[in-house]
């Protein structure tokens, strides 16, 4: 049984119904049940799920394409990292519920895991790994290899690598077994040319394979973002609900590189603090100067509320002047 919970129960019902139709077409006996997020702890306590998958956040990555505004202009200038508190808010609530009601569940986070997962770790909250980003990049690289190539593809990459870097030295790294892949930029060209919304089909398929392997305990070599709360994405080995890094380089070298790439994306978690990159700080400074300077991870919820207020202001169109303001009359003597 798969339980689908959402802030809007009608949307959960729609997702569950469509998923069940697809399951029947595939000959799968899996059933789907919809519910409300207000029932989260009760559902966790009752079902003790093997995997809890988070896909809820306060900020859509597609807003700049569907509803451009001064808010999306701010994100364009500062980088997607500015949305970290908005991505992290629901993930924090979910992680706390898992820790309290179903501590053996594996929490898999799908919302900006390259930065949110380190924030969860800094808060002492459980997180197994993320989805998307390096998974999608790895799928694109796999597609450029011969179908019968059995070598293990290892990818070290960050969310920021969904776009080509300005400097070739900042490109994602990949290996086939232990041999470096030298033409990563050329191999990722097709992915980077695709409408980002269309990539959900690839990401969704990769996530389904990952969740299936987590449920069966299969021995899996793959690439995931934010494993065990680390920043960015890494090659990993997962076996019987246990995850280890599968790196061809030293772990500290890989982590430092992903932290550097996180700054290019606009944000990193350093110790117990959220630190914005230079471009992100400059974009946020005129609006929330104290937030632009960074904040402790414990303040994420309050910072999320302030960013939501800022977003509401910047989304709102400028007021239309009334007729008197548009066509001011000549002032009369004595007025």
CSV table of C-alpha atoms in Angstrom, one decimal:
chain,number,residue,atom,x,y,z
A,1,UNK,CA,0.0,0.0,0.0
A,2,UNK,CA,1.2,3.5,-0.9
A,3,UNK,CA,-0.2,6.4,1.1
A,4,UNK,CA,-0.4,9.7,-0.7
A,5,UNK,CA,-0.7,12.7,1.6
A,6,UNK,CA,-1.0,16.4,0.6
A,7,UNK,CA,-2.0,19.7,1.9
A,8,UNK,CA,-5.0,19.6,-0.5
A,9,UNK,CA,-6.7,16.2,-0.1
A,10,UNK,CA,-8.3,16.5,-3.6
A,11,UNK,CA,-4.8,16.7,-5.2
A,12,UNK,CA,-3.7,13.6,-3.2
A,13,UNK,CA,-6.8,11.8,-4.4
A,14,UNK,CA,-6.0,12.7,-8.0
A,15,UNK,CA,-2.4,11.5,-7.7
A,16,UNK,CA,-3.5,8.3,-6.0
A,17,UNK,CA,-6.1,7.5,-8.7
A,18,UNK,CA,-3.8,8.1,-11.6
A,19,UNK,CA,-1.0,6.0,-9.9
A,20,UNK,CA,-3.5,3.2,-9.4
A,21,UNK,CA,-4.5,3.3,-13.1
A,22,UNK,CA,-0.9,3.0,-14.1
A,23,UNK,CA,-0.2,0.2,-11.7
A,24,UNK,CA,-3.1,-1.8,-13.2
A,25,UNK,CA,-1.8,-1.2,-16.7
A,26,UNK,CA,1.6,-2.6,-15.5
A,27,UNK,CA,0.0,-5.6,-13.9
A,28,UNK,CA,1.1,-4.4,-10.4
A,29,UNK,CA,-1.1,-5.2,-7.4
A,30,UNK,CA,0.1,-2.1,-5.5
A,31,UNK,CA,-2.8,0.0,-4.1
A,32,UNK,CA,-2.9,3.7,-3.4
A,33,UNK,CA,-4.7,5.5,-0.6
A,34,UNK,CA,-5.1,9.3,-0.4
A,35,UNK,CA,-5.2,11.4,2.7
A,36,UNK,CA,-4.4,14.8,4.2
A,37,UNK,CA,-1.1,16.0,5.7
A,38,UNK,CA,-3.0,16.9,8.8
A,39,UNK,CA,-3.2,13.1,9.4
A,40,UNK,CA,0.6,12.6,8.9
A,41,UNK,CA,1.5,11.4,12.4
A,42,UNK,CA,-1.5,9.1,12.7
A,43,UNK,CA,-0.6,7.5,9.3
A,44,UNK,CA,3.1,7.1,10.2
A,45,UNK,CA,2.2,5.6,13.6
A,46,UNK,CA,-0.3,3.2,12.1
A,47,UNK,CA,1.6,2.1,9.0
A,48,UNK,CA,5.3,2.3,10.0
A,49,UNK,CA,6.3,2.7,6.3
A,50,UNK,CA,9.6,1.5,5.0
A,51,UNK,CA,10.1,4.6,2.9
A,52,UNK,CA,8.8,8.1,3.3
A,53,UNK,CA,9.2,10.3,0.2
A,54,UNK,CA,8.9,14.0,0.5
A,55,UNK,CA,7.9,16.0,-2.6
A,56,UNK,CA,6.3,19.0,-0.8
A,57,UNK,CA,7.8,22.5,-0.7
A,58,UNK,CA,6.7,26.1,-0.6
A,59,UNK,CA,8.4,27.1,-3.9
A,60,UNK,CA,7.9,25.6,-7.4
A,61,UNK,CA,11.0,25.6,-9.6
A,62,UNK,CA,8.6,26.3,-12.6
A,63,UNK,CA,7.2,29.6,-11.3
A,64,UNK,CA,9.6,31.7,-13.4
A,65,UNK,CA,8.2,30.1,-16.5
A,66,UNK,CA,4.5,30.1,-15.5
A,67,UNK,CA,4.1,33.3,-13.5
A,68,UNK,CA,7.1,35.6,-13.9
A,69,UNK,CA,7.2,38.5,-11.4
A,70,UNK,CA,9.6,40.6,-9.4
A,71,UNK,CA,9.9,37.6,-7.1
A,72,UNK,CA,11.1,35.3,-9.9
A,73,UNK,CA,13.4,38.1,-11.0
A,74,UNK,CA,14.9,38.1,-7.5
A,75,UNK,CA,15.5,34.3,-7.7
A,76,UNK,CA,17.0,34.7,-11.2
A,77,UNK,CA,19.5,37.3,-9.9
A,78,UNK,CA,20.3,35.6,-6.7
A,79,UNK,CA,20.1,31.9,-7.6
A,80,UNK,CA,17.8,29.1,-6.7
A,81,UNK,CA,19.7,28.7,-3.4
A,82,UNK,CA,17.7,31.7,-2.1
A,83,UNK,CA,14.7,29.4,-1.8
A,84,UNK,CA,16.3,27.0,0.7
A,85,UNK,CA,14.1,28.0,3.6
A,86,UNK,CA,11.0,27.6,1.4
A,87,UNK,CA,12.2,24.1,0.3
A,88,UNK,CA,13.2,23.1,3.8
A,89,UNK,CA,10.0,24.1,5.8
A,90,UNK,CA,7.8,21.1,4.9
A,91,UNK,CA,10.9,18.7,5.0
A,92,UNK,CA,11.7,19.8,8.6
A,93,UNK,CA,8.1,19.1,9.7
A,94,UNK,CA,8.1,15.7,8.0
A,95,UNK,CA,11.5,14.7,9.4
A,96,UNK,CA,10.3,15.6,12.9
A,97,UNK,CA,7.2,13.5,12.4
A,98,UNK,CA,9.2,10.6,11.1
A,99,UNK,CA,11.6,10.8,14.1
A,100,UNK,CA,8.7,10.8,16.5
A,101,UNK,CA,6.3,8.4,15.0
A,102,UNK,CA,8.2,6.0,12.7
A,103,UNK,CA,12.0,6.3,13.4
A,104,UNK,CA,12.9,3.2,11.3
A,105,UNK,CA,11.4,4.7,8.1
A,106,UNK,CA,13.9,5.9,5.5
A,107,UNK,CA,13.2,9.6,4.7
A,108,UNK,CA,13.9,10.4,1.1
A,109,UNK,CA,13.7,14.1,0.3
A,110,UNK,CA,12.8,15.4,-3.2
A,111,UNK,CA,13.0,19.1,-2.5
A,112,UNK,CA,16.4,20.7,-3.2
A,113,UNK,CA,18.1,17.8,-1.4
A,114,UNK,CA,21.6,19.1,-2.2
A,115,UNK,CA,21.1,21.9,0.4
A,116,UNK,CA,18.0,20.8,2.4
A,117,UNK,CA,19.5,17.4,3.5
A,118,UNK,CA,22.6,19.0,5.1
A,119,UNK,CA,20.2,21.4,6.9
A,120,UNK,CA,18.2,18.5,8.2
A,121,UNK,CA,21.4,16.8,9.4
A,122,UNK,CA,22.5,20.0,11.1
A,123,UNK,CA,19.2,20.0,13.0
A,124,UNK,CA,19.8,16.4,14.1
A,125,UNK,CA,16.9,15.2,12.0
A,126,UNK,CA,16.8,11.9,10.0
A,127,UNK,CA,17.4,11.9,6.2
A,128,UNK,CA,18.5,8.9,4.1
A,129,UNK,CA,19.1,10.5,0.8
A,130,UNK,CA,17.5,12.7,-1.9
A,131,UNK,CA,16.2,12.3,-5.4
A,132,UNK,CA,16.6,14.2,-8.7
A,133,UNK,CA,19.5,16.4,-9.7
A,134,UNK,CA,22.6,14.1,-9.8
A,135,UNK,CA,20.2,11.2,-10.5
A,136,UNK,CA,18.9,13.0,-13.6
A,137,UNK,CA,22.4,14.0,-14.7
A,138,UNK,CA,23.5,10.3,-14.3
A,139,UNK,CA,20.6,9.2,-16.4
A,140,UNK,CA,21.6,11.6,-19.2
A,141,UNK,CA,25.2,10.3,-19.1
A,142,UNK,CA,24.0,6.7,-19.1
A,143,UNK,CA,22.0,7.4,-22.3
A,144,UNK,CA,25.3,8.3,-24.1
A,145,UNK,CA,26.9,4.9,-23.3
A,146,UNK,CA,26.5,1.7,-25.3
A,147,UNK,CA,23.5,-0.3,-24.1
A,148,UNK,CA,25.8,-3.3,-23.2
A,149,UNK,CA,28.3,-1.2,-21.2
A,150,UNK,CA,28.3,-2.8,-17.8
A,151,UNK,CA,30.8,-0.5,-16.1
A,152,UNK,CA,29.6,1.4,-13.0
A,153,UNK,CA,28.9,5.1,-13.7
A,154,UNK,CA,29.9,7.3,-10.8
A,155,UNK,CA,28.8,10.9,-10.8
A,156,UNK,CA,29.9,13.7,-8.5
A,157,UNK,CA,27.6,16.7,-9.2
A,158,UNK,CA,25.3,19.3,-7.7
A,159,UNK,CA,21.9,20.8,-8.5
A,160,UNK,CA,23.7,23.7,-10.1
A,161,UNK,CA,25.1,21.3,-12.8
A,162,UNK,CA,21.6,21.0,-14.4
A,163,UNK,CA,22.9,24.1,-16.2
A,164,UNK,CA,26.3,24.2,-17.9
A,165,UNK,CA,29.0,26.1,-15.9
A,166,UNK,CA,30.7,29.2,-17.2
A,167,UNK,CA,34.1,27.7,-16.4
A,168,UNK,CA,34.9,24.1,-17.7
A,169,UNK,CA,36.7,23.5,-14.4
A,170,UNK,CA,33.4,23.7,-12.6
A,171,UNK,CA,31.8,20.9,-14.6
A,172,UNK,CA,30.3,17.8,-13.0
A,173,UNK,CA,32.7,14.9,-12.6
A,174,UNK,CA,32.0,11.3,-13.7
A,175,UNK,CA,33.8,8.0,-13.9
A,176,UNK,CA,33.2,4.6,-15.5
A,177,UNK,CA,34.4,2.3,-12.8
A,178,UNK,CA,37.6,4.2,-11.8
A,179,UNK,CA,38.3,5.8,-15.2
A,180,UNK,CA,37.4,9.5,-15.6
A,181,UNK,CA,34.8,10.5,-18.2
A,182,UNK,CA,36.5,13.3,-20.0
A,183,UNK,CA,33.7,14.7,-22.2
A,184,UNK,CA,30.9,15.3,-19.6
A,185,UNK,CA,29.8,18.7,-21.0
A,186,UNK,CA,29.2,17.3,-24.5
A,187,UNK,CA,27.4,14.3,-23.1
A,188,UNK,CA,25.1,16.5,-21.0
A,189,UNK,CA,24.2,18.9,-23.9
A,190,UNK,CA,21.0,17.1,-24.8
A,191,UNK,CA,19.7,17.1,-21.2
A,192,UNK,CA,20.5,20.8,-20.8
A,193,UNK,CA,18.7,21.7,-24.0
A,194,UNK,CA,15.4,20.0,-22.8
A,195,UNK,CA,12.6,22.0,-21.1
A,196,UNK,CA,13.3,21.4,-17.4
A,197,UNK,CA,9.6,20.5,-16.8
A,198,UNK,CA,10.0,17.5,-19.2
A,199,UNK,CA,12.9,16.1,-17.1
A,200,UNK,CA,10.4,15.1,-14.5
A,201,UNK,CA,9.6,12.0,-16.6
A,202,UNK,CA,13.2,10.9,-16.3
A,203,UNK,CA,13.5,11.8,-12.6
A,204,UNK,CA,10.3,10.1,-11.8
A,205,UNK,CA,11.4,6.9,-13.4
A,206,UNK,CA,14.8,7.0,-11.5
A,207,UNK,CA,12.9,7.6,-8.2
A,208,UNK,CA,10.6,4.6,-8.8
A,209,UNK,CA,13.7,2.4,-9.4
A,210,UNK,CA,15.3,3.7,-6.2
A,211,UNK,CA,12.2,3.3,-4.1
A,212,UNK,CA,11.7,-0.3,-5.4
A,213,UNK,CA,15.3,-1.2,-4.5
A,214,UNK,CA,14.9,0.3,-1.0
A,215,UNK,CA,11.7,-1.8,-0.5
A,216,UNK,CA,13.3,-5.0,-1.7
A,217,UNK,CA,16.7,-4.4,-0.1
A,218,UNK,CA,18.5,-5.0,-3.4
A,219,UNK,CA,22.2,-4.4,-3.7
A,220,UNK,CA,22.3,-1.1,-5.7
A,221,UNK,CA,25.0,1.1,-7.1
A,222,UNK,CA,23.5,4.4,-8.1
A,223,UNK,CA,23.9,8.2,-7.7
A,224,UNK,CA,21.8,10.3,-5.3
A,225,UNK,CA,21.8,13.8,-3.9
A,226,UNK,CA,22.2,14.5,-0.2
A,227,UNK,CA,23.1,11.0,1.0
A,228,UNK,CA,23.1,10.9,4.8
A,229,UNK,CA,22.8,14.7,4.8
A,230,UNK,CA,25.9,15.5,2.7
A,231,UNK,CA,25.8,18.5,0.4
A,232,UNK,CA,25.4,17.8,-3.3
A,233,UNK,CA,25.3,14.5,-5.1
A,234,UNK,CA,27.5,11.4,-4.9
A,235,UNK,CA,27.8,7.8,-6.2
A,236,UNK,CA,26.6,5.4,-3.5
A,237,UNK,CA,26.0,1.8,-2.7
A,238,UNK,CA,22.7,0.9,-1.0
A,239,UNK,CA,22.1,-2.5,0.5
A,240,UNK,CA,19.4,-3.6,3.0
A,241,UNK,CA,18.6,0.0,4.0
A,242,UNK,CA,22.3,0.8,4.5
A,243,UNK,CA,24.0,3.5,2.4
A,244,UNK,CA,27.7,4.0,1.9
A,245,UNK,CA,29.6,6.3,-0.5
A,246,UNK,CA,31.1,4.7,-3.6
A,247,UNK,CA,33.6,7.4,-4.5
A,248,UNK,CA,36.8,7.0,-6.6
A,249,UNK,CA,38.2,10.1,-4.7
A,250,UNK,CA,38.6,10.9,-1.1
A,251,UNK,CA,35.3,11.8,0.7
A,252,UNK,CA,36.6,15.2,2.0
A,253,UNK,CA,37.7,16.2,-1.6
A,254,UNK,CA,34.2,15.3,-2.9
A,255,UNK,CA,32.4,17.2,-0.1
A,256,UNK,CA,34.6,20.3,-0.5
A,257,UNK,CA,33.9,20.3,-4.3
A,258,UNK,CA,30.1,20.1,-3.7
A,259,UNK,CA,30.3,22.8,-1.1
A,260,UNK,CA,32.0,25.1,-3.6
A,261,UNK,CA,29.3,24.3,-6.2
A,262,UNK,CA,26.7,25.0,-3.6
A,263,UNK,CA,28.0,28.5,-3.3
A,264,UNK,CA,27.6,28.9,-7.0
A,265,UNK,CA,24.0,27.8,-6.6
A,266,UNK,CA,23.5,30.5,-3.9
A,267,UNK,CA,23.6,28.7,-0.5
A,268,UNK,CA,25.5,26.2,1.7
A,269,UNK,CA,25.1,24.9,5.2
A,270,UNK,CA,28.2,25.4,7.2
A,271,UNK,CA,28.1,23.8,10.6
A,272,UNK,CA,24.9,25.0,12.2
A,273,UNK,CA,24.5,28.1,9.9
A,274,UNK,CA,22.9,28.8,6.5
A,275,UNK,CA,25.3,30.9,4.4
A,276,UNK,CA,24.3,32.6,1.2
A,277,UNK,CA,26.7,33.1,-1.7
A,278,UNK,CA,27.8,36.5,-2.7
A,279,UNK,CA,25.3,36.9,-5.6
A,280,UNK,CA,22.5,35.6,-3.4
A,281,UNK,CA,23.4,38.0,-0.6
A,282,UNK,CA,23.5,41.0,-3.0
A,283,UNK,CA,20.0,40.1,-4.4
A,284,UNK,CA,18.5,39.7,-0.9
A,285,UNK,CA,20.2,42.6,0.8
A,286,UNK,CA,17.7,45.3,-0.2
A,287,UNK,CA,14.8,43.3,1.1
A,288,UNK,CA,15.9,41.3,4.1
A,289,UNK,CA,19.4,42.4,5.1
A,290,UNK,CA,19.6,40.4,8.3
A,291,UNK,CA,18.6,37.2,6.4
A,292,UNK,CA,21.1,38.0,3.6
A,293,UNK,CA,23.8,37.9,6.2
A,294,UNK,CA,22.9,34.2,7.0
A,295,UNK,CA,21.1,32.6,9.9
A,296,UNK,CA,21.3,29.6,12.3
A,297,UNK,CA,19.6,26.5,11.0
A,298,UNK,CA,17.3,26.7,14.0
A,299,UNK,CA,15.8,29.9,12.6
A,300,UNK,CA,14.8,28.3,9.3
A,301,UNK,CA,11.0,28.2,10.1
A,302,UNK,CA,10.9,31.9,10.9
A,303,UNK,CA,13.1,32.8,7.9
A,304,UNK,CA,10.7,30.8,5.7
A,305,UNK,CA,7.7,32.9,7.0
A,306,UNK,CA,9.6,36.1,6.2
A,307,UNK,CA,10.4,34.9,2.7
A,308,UNK,CA,6.8,33.9,2.1
A,309,UNK,CA,5.8,37.5,3.1
A,310,UNK,CA,8.4,38.9,0.8
A,311,UNK,CA,7.3,36.7,-2.0
A,312,UNK,CA,3.7,37.9,-1.6
A,313,UNK,CA,4.8,41.5,-1.9
A,314,UNK,CA,7.0,40.9,-4.9
A,315,UNK,CA,4.4,38.8,-6.7
A,316,UNK,CA,1.8,41.5,-6.4
A,317,UNK,CA,1.4,43.8,-9.4
A,318,UNK,CA,2.0,47.5,-9.0
A,319,UNK,CA,-1.2,49.3,-8.0
A,320,UNK,CA,-3.0,51.0,-10.9
A,321,UNK,CA,-3.1,54.8,-10.3
A,322,UNK,CA,-6.5,56.4,-10.0
A,323,UNK,CA,-7.7,58.9,-12.6
A,324,UNK,CA,-6.7,61.9,-10.5
A,325,UNK,CA,-3.1,60.5,-10.1
A,326,UNK,CA,-2.9,59.7,-13.8
A,327,UNK,CA,-4.3,63.1,-15.0
A,328,UNK,CA,-3.6,65.6,-12.2
A,329,UNK,CA,-5.8,68.7,-12.5
A,330,UNK,CA,-4.4,72.2,-12.4
A,331,UNK,CA,-4.2,73.4,-8.9
A,332,UNK,CA,-6.6,76.3,-8.0
A,333,UNK,CA,-5.3,79.4,-6.4
A,334,UNK,CA,-5.1,79.1,-2.7
A,335,UNK,CA,-4.9,75.3,-2.7
